[in-house]
mmCIF file of N, CA, C and O in Angstrom:
data_model
loop_
_atom_site.group_PDB
_atom_site.id
_atom_site.type_symbol
_atom_site.label_atom_id
_atom_site.label_comp_id
_atom_site.label_asym_id
_atom_site.label_seq_id
_atom_site.Cartn_x
_atom_site.Cartn_y
_atom_site.Cartn_z
ATOM 1 N N UNK A 38 104.032 100.859 73.032
ATOM 2 C CA UNK A 38 104.577 99.540 73.308
ATOM 3 C C UNK A 38 106.097 99.626 73.453
ATOM 4 O O UNK A 38 106.743 100.340 72.706
ATOM 5 N N UNK A 39 106.622 98.878 74.390
ATOM 6 C CA UNK A 39 108.074 98.827 74.540
ATOM 7 C C UNK A 39 108.647 97.856 73.520
ATOM 8 O O UNK A 39 107.916 97.084 72.892
ATOM 9 N N UNK A 40 109.951 97.877 73.375
ATOM 10 C CA UNK A 40 110.604 96.955 72.446
ATOM 11 C C UNK A 40 110.293 95.502 72.806
ATOM 12 O O UNK A 40 110.044 94.677 71.938
ATOM 13 N N UNK A 41 110.309 95.212 74.097
ATOM 14 C CA UNK A 41 110.020 93.855 74.549
ATOM 15 C C UNK A 41 108.590 93.458 74.201
ATOM 16 O O UNK A 41 108.339 92.327 73.774
ATOM 17 N N UNK A 42 107.656 94.378 74.343
ATOM 18 C CA UNK A 42 106.264 94.103 73.971
ATOM 19 C C UNK A 42 106.155 93.811 72.479
ATOM 20 O O UNK A 42 105.426 92.907 72.071
ATOM 21 N N UNK A 43 106.872 94.588 71.675
ATOM 22 C CA UNK A 43 106.844 94.375 70.222
ATOM 23 C C UNK A 43 107.403 93.003 69.852
ATOM 24 O O UNK A 43 106.869 92.324 68.979
ATOM 25 N N UNK A 44 108.476 92.603 70.523
ATOM 26 C CA UNK A 44 109.077 91.292 70.243
ATOM 27 C C UNK A 44 108.100 90.180 70.579
ATOM 28 O O UNK A 44 107.853 89.286 69.767
ATOM 29 N N UNK A 45 107.516 90.225 71.778
ATOM 30 C CA UNK A 45 106.588 89.161 72.166
ATOM 31 C C UNK A 45 105.320 89.169 71.315
ATOM 32 O O UNK A 45 104.789 88.113 70.981
ATOM 33 N N UNK A 46 104.850 90.340 70.929
ATOM 34 C CA UNK A 46 103.685 90.416 70.048
ATOM 35 C C UNK A 46 104.016 89.795 68.691
ATOM 36 O O UNK A 46 103.198 89.071 68.116
ATOM 37 N N UNK A 47 105.202 90.062 68.188
ATOM 38 C CA UNK A 47 105.614 89.480 66.902
ATOM 39 C C UNK A 47 105.750 87.968 67.008
ATOM 40 O O UNK A 47 105.347 87.227 66.106
ATOM 41 N N UNK A 48 106.298 87.493 68.109
ATOM 42 C CA UNK A 48 106.508 86.051 68.296
ATOM 43 C C UNK A 48 105.214 85.298 68.598
ATOM 44 O O UNK A 48 105.184 84.073 68.522
ATOM 45 N N UNK A 49 104.156 85.997 68.922
ATOM 46 C CA UNK A 49 102.887 85.353 69.276
ATOM 47 C C UNK A 49 102.218 84.681 68.087
ATOM 48 O O UNK A 49 101.394 83.786 68.262
ATOM 49 N N UNK A 50 102.593 85.074 66.878
ATOM 50 C CA UNK A 50 101.939 84.540 65.686
ATOM 51 C C UNK A 50 102.743 83.379 65.088
ATOM 52 O O UNK A 50 103.953 83.519 64.854
ATOM 53 N N UNK A 51 102.111 82.230 64.829
ATOM 54 C CA UNK A 51 102.842 81.072 64.295
ATOM 55 C C UNK A 51 103.448 81.317 62.911
ATOM 56 O O UNK A 51 104.521 80.771 62.606
ATOM 57 N N UNK A 52 102.805 82.115 62.086
ATOM 58 C CA UNK A 52 103.369 82.407 60.764
ATOM 59 C C UNK A 52 104.668 83.187 60.907
ATOM 60 O O UNK A 52 105.664 82.888 60.241
ATOM 61 N N UNK A 53 104.687 84.149 61.804
ATOM 62 C CA UNK A 53 105.904 84.940 62.001
ATOM 63 C C UNK A 53 107.018 84.088 62.598
ATOM 64 O O UNK A 53 108.188 84.237 62.226
ATOM 65 N N UNK A 54 106.669 83.166 63.488
ATOM 66 C CA UNK A 54 107.698 82.270 64.026
ATOM 67 C C UNK A 54 108.247 81.372 62.920
ATOM 68 O O UNK A 54 109.454 81.112 62.858
ATOM 69 N N UNK A 55 107.384 80.922 62.024
ATOM 70 C CA UNK A 55 107.838 80.096 60.893
ATOM 71 C C UNK A 55 108.745 80.889 59.957
ATOM 72 O O UNK A 55 109.732 80.362 59.447
ATOM 73 N N UNK A 56 108.423 82.153 59.744
ATOM 74 C CA UNK A 56 109.277 83.005 58.907
ATOM 75 C C UNK A 56 110.652 83.137 59.543
ATOM 76 O O UNK A 56 111.683 83.002 58.865
ATOM 77 N N UNK A 57 110.707 83.372 60.847
ATOM 78 C CA UNK A 57 111.988 83.478 61.531
ATOM 79 C C UNK A 57 112.786 82.185 61.410
ATOM 80 O O UNK A 57 113.998 82.212 61.184
ATOM 81 N N UNK A 58 112.114 81.063 61.526
ATOM 82 C CA UNK A 58 112.788 79.765 61.377
ATOM 83 C C UNK A 58 113.392 79.613 59.985
ATOM 84 O O UNK A 58 114.493 79.101 59.832
ATOM 85 N N UNK A 59 112.672 80.070 58.972
ATOM 86 C CA UNK A 59 113.176 79.991 57.598
ATOM 87 C C UNK A 59 114.408 80.869 57.401
ATOM 88 O O UNK A 59 115.263 80.573 56.587
ATOM 89 N N UNK A 60 114.497 81.951 58.162
ATOM 90 C CA UNK A 60 115.623 82.874 58.014
ATOM 91 C C UNK A 60 116.834 82.478 58.858
ATOM 92 O O UNK A 60 117.868 83.138 58.804
ATOM 93 N N UNK A 61 116.726 81.405 59.620
ATOM 94 C CA UNK A 61 117.847 80.973 60.463
ATOM 95 C C UNK A 61 119.091 80.633 59.639
ATOM 96 O O UNK A 61 120.205 80.924 60.048
ATOM 97 N N UNK A 62 118.908 79.999 58.497
ATOM 98 C CA UNK A 62 120.052 79.515 57.712
ATOM 99 C C UNK A 62 120.677 80.583 56.828
ATOM 100 O O UNK A 62 121.890 80.626 56.675
ATOM 101 N N UNK A 63 119.843 81.433 56.214
ATOM 102 C CA UNK A 63 120.377 82.433 55.294
ATOM 103 C C UNK A 63 119.309 83.451 54.933
ATOM 104 O O UNK A 63 118.122 83.252 55.188
ATOM 105 N N UNK A 64 119.754 84.547 54.328
ATOM 106 C CA UNK A 64 118.837 85.584 53.855
ATOM 107 C C UNK A 64 117.938 85.014 52.763
ATOM 108 O O UNK A 64 118.355 84.143 52.007
ATOM 109 N N UNK A 65 116.718 85.524 52.694
ATOM 110 C CA UNK A 65 115.774 85.100 51.661
ATOM 111 C C UNK A 65 115.068 86.317 51.077
ATOM 112 O O UNK A 65 114.856 87.312 51.773
ATOM 113 N N UNK A 66 114.685 86.194 49.818
ATOM 114 C CA UNK A 66 113.849 87.240 49.221
ATOM 115 C C UNK A 66 112.434 87.065 49.753
ATOM 116 O O UNK A 66 112.065 85.998 50.246
ATOM 117 N N UNK A 67 111.645 88.123 49.642
ATOM 118 C CA UNK A 67 110.259 88.051 50.110
ATOM 119 C C UNK A 67 109.518 86.933 49.381
ATOM 120 O O UNK A 67 108.745 86.192 49.994
ATOM 121 N N UNK A 68 109.774 86.779 48.092
ATOM 122 C CA UNK A 68 109.138 85.704 47.326
ATOM 123 C C UNK A 68 109.505 84.328 47.851
ATOM 124 O O UNK A 68 108.652 83.436 47.933
ATOM 125 N N UNK A 69 110.782 84.146 48.213
ATOM 126 C CA UNK A 69 111.218 82.854 48.770
ATOM 127 C C UNK A 69 110.590 82.612 50.144
ATOM 128 O O UNK A 69 110.229 81.483 50.476
ATOM 129 N N UNK A 70 110.467 83.667 50.918
ATOM 130 C CA UNK A 70 109.828 83.522 52.233
ATOM 131 C C UNK A 70 108.377 83.091 52.064
ATOM 132 O O UNK A 70 107.873 82.246 52.795
ATOM 133 N N UNK A 71 107.705 83.656 51.071
ATOM 134 C CA UNK A 71 106.277 83.405 50.866
ATOM 135 C C UNK A 71 105.962 82.025 50.306
ATOM 136 O O UNK A 71 104.838 81.537 50.476
ATOM 137 N N UNK A 72 106.936 81.383 49.645
ATOM 138 C CA UNK A 72 106.675 80.121 48.926
ATOM 139 C C UNK A 72 105.875 79.077 49.710
ATOM 140 O O UNK A 72 104.895 78.558 49.195
ATOM 141 N N UNK A 73 106.263 78.713 50.924
ATOM 142 C CA UNK A 73 105.535 77.618 51.581
ATOM 143 C C UNK A 73 104.197 78.013 52.213
ATOM 144 O O UNK A 73 103.475 77.153 52.709
ATOM 145 N N UNK A 74 103.890 79.296 52.225
ATOM 146 C CA UNK A 74 102.686 79.762 52.910
ATOM 147 C C UNK A 74 101.532 79.914 51.926
ATOM 148 O O UNK A 74 101.720 80.348 50.799
ATOM 149 N N UNK A 75 100.355 79.576 52.376
ATOM 150 C CA UNK A 75 99.154 79.710 51.565
ATOM 151 C C UNK A 75 98.519 81.072 51.838
ATOM 152 O O UNK A 75 97.445 81.165 52.433
ATOM 153 N N UNK A 76 99.251 82.120 51.454
ATOM 154 C CA UNK A 76 98.755 83.480 51.623
ATOM 155 C C UNK A 76 99.418 84.377 50.588
ATOM 156 O O UNK A 76 100.409 83.998 49.968
ATOM 157 N N UNK A 77 98.869 85.546 50.417
ATOM 158 C CA UNK A 77 99.357 86.475 49.402
ATOM 159 C C UNK A 77 100.697 87.092 49.815
ATOM 160 O O UNK A 77 101.071 87.080 50.990
ATOM 161 N N UNK A 78 101.388 87.652 48.815
ATOM 162 C CA UNK A 78 102.616 88.383 49.105
ATOM 163 C C UNK A 78 102.333 89.582 50.007
ATOM 164 O O UNK A 78 103.155 89.930 50.860
ATOM 165 N N UNK A 79 101.180 90.201 49.838
ATOM 166 C CA UNK A 79 100.807 91.336 50.690
ATOM 167 C C UNK A 79 100.693 90.907 52.155
ATOM 168 O O UNK A 79 101.134 91.628 53.057
ATOM 169 N N UNK A 80 100.121 89.740 52.392
ATOM 170 C CA UNK A 80 99.992 89.236 53.765
ATOM 171 C C UNK A 80 101.366 88.928 54.359
ATOM 172 O O UNK A 80 101.637 89.264 55.526
ATOM 173 N N UNK A 81 102.233 88.313 53.564
ATOM 174 C CA UNK A 81 103.597 88.030 54.030
ATOM 175 C C UNK A 81 104.323 89.340 54.328
ATOM 176 O O UNK A 81 105.025 89.462 55.333
ATOM 177 N N UNK A 82 104.128 90.340 53.473
ATOM 178 C CA UNK A 82 104.761 91.643 53.690
ATOM 179 C C UNK A 82 104.314 92.276 55.001
ATOM 180 O O UNK A 82 105.112 92.897 55.706
ATOM 181 N N UNK A 83 103.047 92.113 55.353
ATOM 182 C CA UNK A 83 102.558 92.640 56.628
ATOM 183 C C UNK A 83 103.236 91.940 57.800
ATOM 184 O O UNK A 83 103.618 92.578 58.784
ATOM 185 N N UNK A 84 103.386 90.617 57.686
ATOM 186 C CA UNK A 84 104.094 89.875 58.737
ATOM 187 C C UNK A 84 105.540 90.363 58.841
ATOM 188 O O UNK A 84 106.060 90.545 59.947
ATOM 189 N N UNK A 85 106.175 90.589 57.699
ATOM 190 C CA UNK A 85 107.560 91.062 57.702
ATOM 191 C C UNK A 85 107.675 92.468 58.296
ATOM 192 O O UNK A 85 108.655 92.772 58.984
ATOM 193 N N UNK A 86 106.688 93.307 58.071
ATOM 194 C CA UNK A 86 106.693 94.648 58.667
ATOM 195 C C UNK A 86 106.657 94.567 60.188
ATOM 196 O O UNK A 86 107.360 95.308 60.883
ATOM 197 N N UNK A 87 105.846 93.661 60.703
ATOM 198 C CA UNK A 87 105.744 93.488 62.159
ATOM 199 C C UNK A 87 107.061 92.970 62.718
ATOM 200 O O UNK A 87 107.554 93.449 63.748
ATOM 201 N N UNK A 88 107.666 92.001 62.030
ATOM 202 C CA UNK A 88 108.951 91.454 62.466
ATOM 203 C C UNK A 88 110.048 92.516 62.402
ATOM 204 O O UNK A 88 110.918 92.576 63.277
ATOM 205 N N UNK A 89 110.000 93.362 61.386
ATOM 206 C CA UNK A 89 110.982 94.435 61.247
ATOM 207 C C UNK A 89 110.798 95.482 62.339
ATOM 208 O O UNK A 89 111.770 95.923 62.958
ATOM 209 N N UNK A 90 109.550 95.871 62.594
ATOM 210 C CA UNK A 90 109.256 96.851 63.643
ATOM 211 C C UNK A 90 109.727 96.349 65.008
ATOM 212 O O UNK A 90 110.188 97.127 65.840
ATOM 213 N N UNK A 91 109.643 95.041 65.219
ATOM 214 C CA UNK A 91 110.079 94.447 66.483
ATOM 215 C C UNK A 91 111.598 94.293 66.548
ATOM 216 O O UNK A 91 112.137 93.932 67.592
ATOM 217 N N UNK A 92 112.284 94.538 65.430
ATOM 218 C CA UNK A 92 113.742 94.420 65.405
ATOM 219 C C UNK A 92 114.242 93.013 65.197
ATOM 220 O O UNK A 92 115.420 92.725 65.398
ATOM 221 N N UNK A 93 113.364 92.096 64.790
ATOM 222 C CA UNK A 93 113.750 90.693 64.599
ATOM 223 C C UNK A 93 114.260 90.403 63.195
ATOM 224 O O UNK A 93 114.944 89.415 62.984
ATOM 225 N N UNK A 94 113.911 91.257 62.243
ATOM 226 C CA UNK A 94 114.279 91.060 60.837
ATOM 227 C C UNK A 94 114.771 92.398 60.280
ATOM 228 O O UNK A 94 114.254 93.460 60.634
ATOM 229 N N UNK A 95 115.763 92.319 59.419
ATOM 230 C CA UNK A 95 116.196 93.488 58.657
ATOM 231 C C UNK A 95 115.934 93.200 57.189
ATOM 232 O O UNK A 95 115.829 92.037 56.782
ATOM 233 N N UNK A 96 115.825 94.263 56.395
ATOM 234 C CA UNK A 96 115.596 94.049 54.964
ATOM 235 C C UNK A 96 116.390 95.067 54.163
ATOM 236 O O UNK A 96 116.767 96.128 54.673
ATOM 237 N N UNK A 97 116.662 94.704 52.912
ATOM 238 C CA UNK A 97 117.370 95.586 51.992
ATOM 239 C C UNK A 97 116.980 95.244 50.570
ATOM 240 O O UNK A 97 116.557 94.125 50.282
ATOM 241 N N UNK A 98 117.111 96.208 49.717
ATOM 242 C CA UNK A 98 116.852 96.003 48.287
ATOM 243 C C UNK A 98 118.118 95.465 47.637
ATOM 244 O O UNK A 98 119.207 95.984 47.856
ATOM 245 N N UNK A 99 117.947 94.426 46.860
ATOM 246 C CA UNK A 99 119.027 93.886 46.031
ATOM 247 C C UNK A 99 118.469 93.804 44.626
ATOM 248 O O UNK A 99 117.726 92.868 44.299
ATOM 249 N N UNK A 100 118.814 94.774 43.834
ATOM 250 C CA UNK A 100 118.218 94.848 42.506
ATOM 251 C C UNK A 100 116.746 95.145 42.626
ATOM 252 O O UNK A 100 116.343 96.099 43.269
ATOM 253 N N UNK A 101 115.935 94.292 42.020
ATOM 254 C CA UNK A 101 114.481 94.492 42.055
ATOM 255 C C UNK A 101 113.808 93.823 43.236
ATOM 256 O O UNK A 101 112.621 94.021 43.469
ATOM 257 N N UNK A 102 114.561 93.009 43.964
ATOM 258 C CA UNK A 102 113.947 92.230 45.041
ATOM 259 C C UNK A 102 114.298 92.787 46.417
ATOM 260 O O UNK A 102 115.365 93.359 46.625
ATOM 261 N N UNK A 103 113.393 92.551 47.326
ATOM 262 C CA UNK A 103 113.619 92.885 48.729
ATOM 263 C C UNK A 103 114.061 91.606 49.434
ATOM 264 O O UNK A 103 113.396 90.568 49.346
ATOM 265 N N UNK A 104 115.195 91.672 50.115
ATOM 266 C CA UNK A 104 115.743 90.525 50.827
ATOM 267 C C UNK A 104 115.644 90.767 52.329
ATOM 268 O O UNK A 104 115.805 91.893 52.804
ATOM 269 N N UNK A 105 115.409 89.694 53.058
ATOM 270 C CA UNK A 105 115.268 89.784 54.507
ATOM 271 C C UNK A 105 116.308 88.910 55.192
ATOM 272 O O UNK A 105 116.690 87.856 54.674
ATOM 273 N N UNK A 106 116.738 89.374 56.354
ATOM 274 C CA UNK A 106 117.715 88.622 57.152
ATOM 275 C C UNK A 106 117.261 88.633 58.604
ATOM 276 O O UNK A 106 116.633 89.587 59.073
ATOM 277 N N UNK A 107 117.591 87.577 59.293
ATOM 278 C CA UNK A 107 117.300 87.476 60.722
ATOM 279 C C UNK A 107 118.230 88.419 61.472
ATOM 280 O O UNK A 107 119.413 88.518 61.161
ATOM 281 N N UNK A 108 117.700 89.125 62.443
ATOM 282 C CA UNK A 108 118.509 89.991 63.306
ATOM 283 C C UNK A 108 118.549 89.345 64.687
ATOM 284 O O UNK A 108 117.659 89.574 65.509
ATOM 285 N N UNK A 109 119.565 88.516 64.953
ATOM 286 C CA UNK A 109 119.596 87.795 66.232
ATOM 287 C C UNK A 109 119.665 88.720 67.441
ATOM 288 O O UNK A 109 119.190 88.370 68.513
ATOM 289 N N UNK A 110 120.214 89.911 67.273
ATOM 290 C CA UNK A 110 120.262 90.852 68.398
ATOM 291 C C UNK A 110 118.863 91.314 68.786
ATOM 292 O O UNK A 110 118.639 91.717 69.928
ATOM 293 N N UNK A 111 117.937 91.251 67.850
ATOM 294 C CA UNK A 111 116.579 91.706 68.115
ATOM 295 C C UNK A 111 115.855 90.891 69.164
ATOM 296 O O UNK A 111 114.970 91.391 69.851
ATOM 297 N N UNK A 112 116.235 89.639 69.286
ATOM 298 C CA UNK A 112 115.549 88.781 70.253
ATOM 299 C C UNK A 112 116.318 88.690 71.576
ATOM 300 O O UNK A 112 115.849 88.098 72.540
ATOM 301 N N UNK A 113 117.466 89.329 71.635
ATOM 302 C CA UNK A 113 118.315 89.236 72.826
ATOM 303 C C UNK A 113 117.603 89.717 74.085
ATOM 304 O O UNK A 113 117.703 89.075 75.138
ATOM 305 N N UNK A 114 116.874 90.829 74.000
ATOM 306 C CA UNK A 114 116.188 91.348 75.189
ATOM 307 C C UNK A 114 115.144 90.360 75.701
ATOM 308 O O UNK A 114 115.016 90.154 76.909
ATOM 309 N N UNK A 115 114.419 89.741 74.780
ATOM 310 C CA UNK A 115 113.409 88.755 75.187
ATOM 311 C C UNK A 115 114.077 87.532 75.807
ATOM 312 O O UNK A 115 113.604 87.004 76.817
ATOM 313 N N UNK A 116 115.157 87.090 75.213
ATOM 314 C CA UNK A 116 115.891 85.944 75.761
ATOM 315 C C UNK A 116 116.440 86.234 77.146
ATOM 316 O O UNK A 116 116.374 85.390 78.046
ATOM 317 N N UNK A 117 116.959 87.438 77.314
ATOM 318 C CA UNK A 117 117.487 87.831 78.612
ATOM 319 C C UNK A 117 116.363 87.905 79.648
ATOM 320 O O UNK A 117 116.507 87.435 80.773
ATOM 321 N N UNK A 118 115.217 88.472 79.255
ATOM 322 C CA UNK A 118 114.084 88.575 80.167
ATOM 323 C C UNK A 118 113.603 87.185 80.567
ATOM 324 O O UNK A 118 113.359 86.913 81.736
ATOM 325 N N UNK A 119 113.475 86.273 79.598
ATOM 326 C CA UNK A 119 113.012 84.922 79.902
ATOM 327 C C UNK A 119 114.050 84.158 80.719
ATOM 328 O O UNK A 119 113.693 83.327 81.558
ATOM 329 N N UNK A 120 115.316 84.436 80.484
ATOM 330 C CA UNK A 120 116.376 83.775 81.236
ATOM 331 C C UNK A 120 116.303 84.045 82.722
ATOM 332 O O UNK A 120 116.703 83.213 83.547
ATOM 333 N N UNK A 121 115.780 85.195 83.089
ATOM 334 C CA UNK A 121 115.633 85.514 84.507
ATOM 335 C C UNK A 121 114.716 84.526 85.217
ATOM 336 O O UNK A 121 114.900 84.235 86.389
ATOM 337 N N UNK A 122 113.736 84.011 84.512
ATOM 338 C CA UNK A 122 112.818 83.062 85.130
ATOM 339 C C UNK A 122 113.452 81.689 85.306
ATOM 340 O O UNK A 122 113.098 80.965 86.219
ATOM 341 N N UNK A 123 114.377 81.347 84.433
ATOM 342 C CA UNK A 123 115.037 80.051 84.534
ATOM 343 C C UNK A 123 116.030 79.975 85.672
ATOM 344 O O UNK A 123 116.446 78.903 86.063
ATOM 345 N N UNK A 124 116.401 81.125 86.238
ATOM 346 C CA UNK A 124 117.409 81.125 87.285
ATOM 347 C C UNK A 124 116.819 81.172 88.691
ATOM 348 O O UNK A 124 117.526 81.396 89.650
ATOM 349 N N UNK A 125 115.526 80.981 88.801
ATOM 350 C CA UNK A 125 114.899 80.988 90.118
ATOM 351 C C UNK A 125 115.290 79.734 90.883
ATOM 352 O O UNK A 125 115.340 78.633 90.336
ATOM 353 N N UNK A 126 115.522 79.903 92.159
ATOM 354 C CA UNK A 126 115.856 78.769 93.013
ATOM 355 C C UNK A 126 114.597 78.291 93.739
ATOM 356 O O UNK A 126 113.560 78.960 93.721
ATOM 357 N N UNK A 127 114.712 77.175 94.397
ATOM 358 C CA UNK A 127 113.603 76.645 95.185
ATOM 359 C C UNK A 127 113.222 77.633 96.284
ATOM 360 O O UNK A 127 112.032 77.812 96.587
ATOM 361 N N UNK A 128 114.225 78.281 96.877
ATOM 362 C CA UNK A 128 113.941 79.281 97.921
ATOM 363 C C UNK A 128 113.106 80.436 97.364
ATOM 364 O O UNK A 128 112.195 80.929 98.038
ATOM 365 N N UNK A 129 113.421 80.868 96.122
ATOM 366 C CA UNK A 129 112.637 81.934 95.499
ATOM 367 C C UNK A 129 111.179 81.506 95.349
ATOM 368 O O UNK A 129 110.263 82.267 95.661
ATOM 369 N N UNK A 130 110.978 80.304 94.879
ATOM 370 C CA UNK A 130 109.619 79.801 94.672
ATOM 371 C C UNK A 130 108.880 79.634 95.996
ATOM 372 O O UNK A 130 107.676 79.900 96.082
ATOM 373 N N UNK A 131 109.596 79.209 97.028
ATOM 374 C CA UNK A 131 108.981 79.080 98.356
ATOM 375 C C UNK A 131 108.524 80.436 98.875
ATOM 376 O O UNK A 131 107.436 80.563 99.456
ATOM 377 N N UNK A 132 109.325 81.489 98.642
ATOM 378 C CA UNK A 132 108.943 82.836 99.088
ATOM 379 C C UNK A 132 107.718 83.331 98.321
ATOM 380 O O UNK A 132 106.829 83.960 98.892
ATOM 381 N N UNK A 133 107.656 83.028 97.039
ATOM 382 C CA UNK A 133 106.487 83.425 96.243
ATOM 383 C C UNK A 133 105.249 82.697 96.739
ATOM 384 O O UNK A 133 104.182 83.289 96.909
ATOM 385 N N UNK A 134 105.391 81.402 96.994
ATOM 386 C CA UNK A 134 104.258 80.619 97.506
ATOM 387 C C UNK A 134 103.783 81.159 98.863
ATOM 388 O O UNK A 134 102.583 81.287 99.100
ATOM 389 N N UNK A 135 104.721 81.508 99.722
ATOM 390 C CA UNK A 135 104.359 82.063 101.038
ATOM 391 C C UNK A 135 103.631 83.395 100.887
ATOM 392 O O UNK A 135 102.663 83.672 101.601
ATOM 393 N N UNK A 136 104.097 84.209 99.953
ATOM 394 C CA UNK A 136 103.463 85.516 99.760
ATOM 395 C C UNK A 136 102.071 85.379 99.142
ATOM 396 O O UNK A 136 101.161 86.130 99.487
ATOM 397 N N UNK A 137 101.903 84.423 98.253
ATOM 398 C CA UNK A 137 100.619 84.225 97.582
ATOM 399 C C UNK A 137 99.669 83.329 98.369
ATOM 400 O O UNK A 137 98.474 83.317 98.100
ATOM 401 N N UNK A 138 100.202 82.593 99.316
ATOM 402 C CA UNK A 138 99.403 81.635 100.076
ATOM 403 C C UNK A 138 98.096 82.196 100.601
ATOM 404 O O UNK A 138 97.024 81.601 100.379
ATOM 405 N N UNK A 139 98.119 83.322 101.295
ATOM 406 C CA UNK A 139 96.847 83.893 101.810
ATOM 407 C C UNK A 139 95.844 84.202 100.691
ATOM 408 O O UNK A 139 94.650 84.076 100.884
ATOM 409 N N UNK A 140 96.332 84.598 99.554
ATOM 410 C CA UNK A 140 95.437 84.901 98.429
ATOM 411 C C UNK A 140 94.841 83.635 97.835
ATOM 412 O O UNK A 140 93.712 83.620 97.365
ATOM 413 N N UNK A 141 95.617 82.566 97.842
ATOM 414 C CA UNK A 141 95.166 81.305 97.237
ATOM 415 C C UNK A 141 94.201 80.565 98.157
ATOM 416 O O UNK A 141 93.419 79.744 97.690
ATOM 417 N N UNK A 142 94.279 80.812 99.467
ATOM 418 C CA UNK A 142 93.427 80.116 100.426
ATOM 419 C C UNK A 142 91.981 80.586 100.364
ATOM 420 O O UNK A 142 91.072 79.909 100.815
ATOM 421 N N UNK A 143 91.744 81.773 99.802
ATOM 422 C CA UNK A 143 90.370 82.314 99.752
ATOM 423 C C UNK A 143 89.496 81.588 98.796
ATOM 424 O O UNK A 143 89.726 80.924 97.942
#
């Protein structure tokens, strides 16, 4: 899987998106991240591993606890890729429609 695939796979899950939202304001311990979710710490840890592998979250030990932080650079590639679609002009869409037209008529 490419980095972009890992990011989109991580973002596909609503629990992982909720975890990222919780980390927007400040770093949280794994226990604090888990508080609002009706799942075990082990399940939250698995979600955090996926987010870390995708480069969306970083973690470090602080004493006995593991703390997580949002890595905004991790989502930059996905944002840049999606931004390309927002910059299409009407002419671009007309060319796509013309190219696909014969396929759609069948």
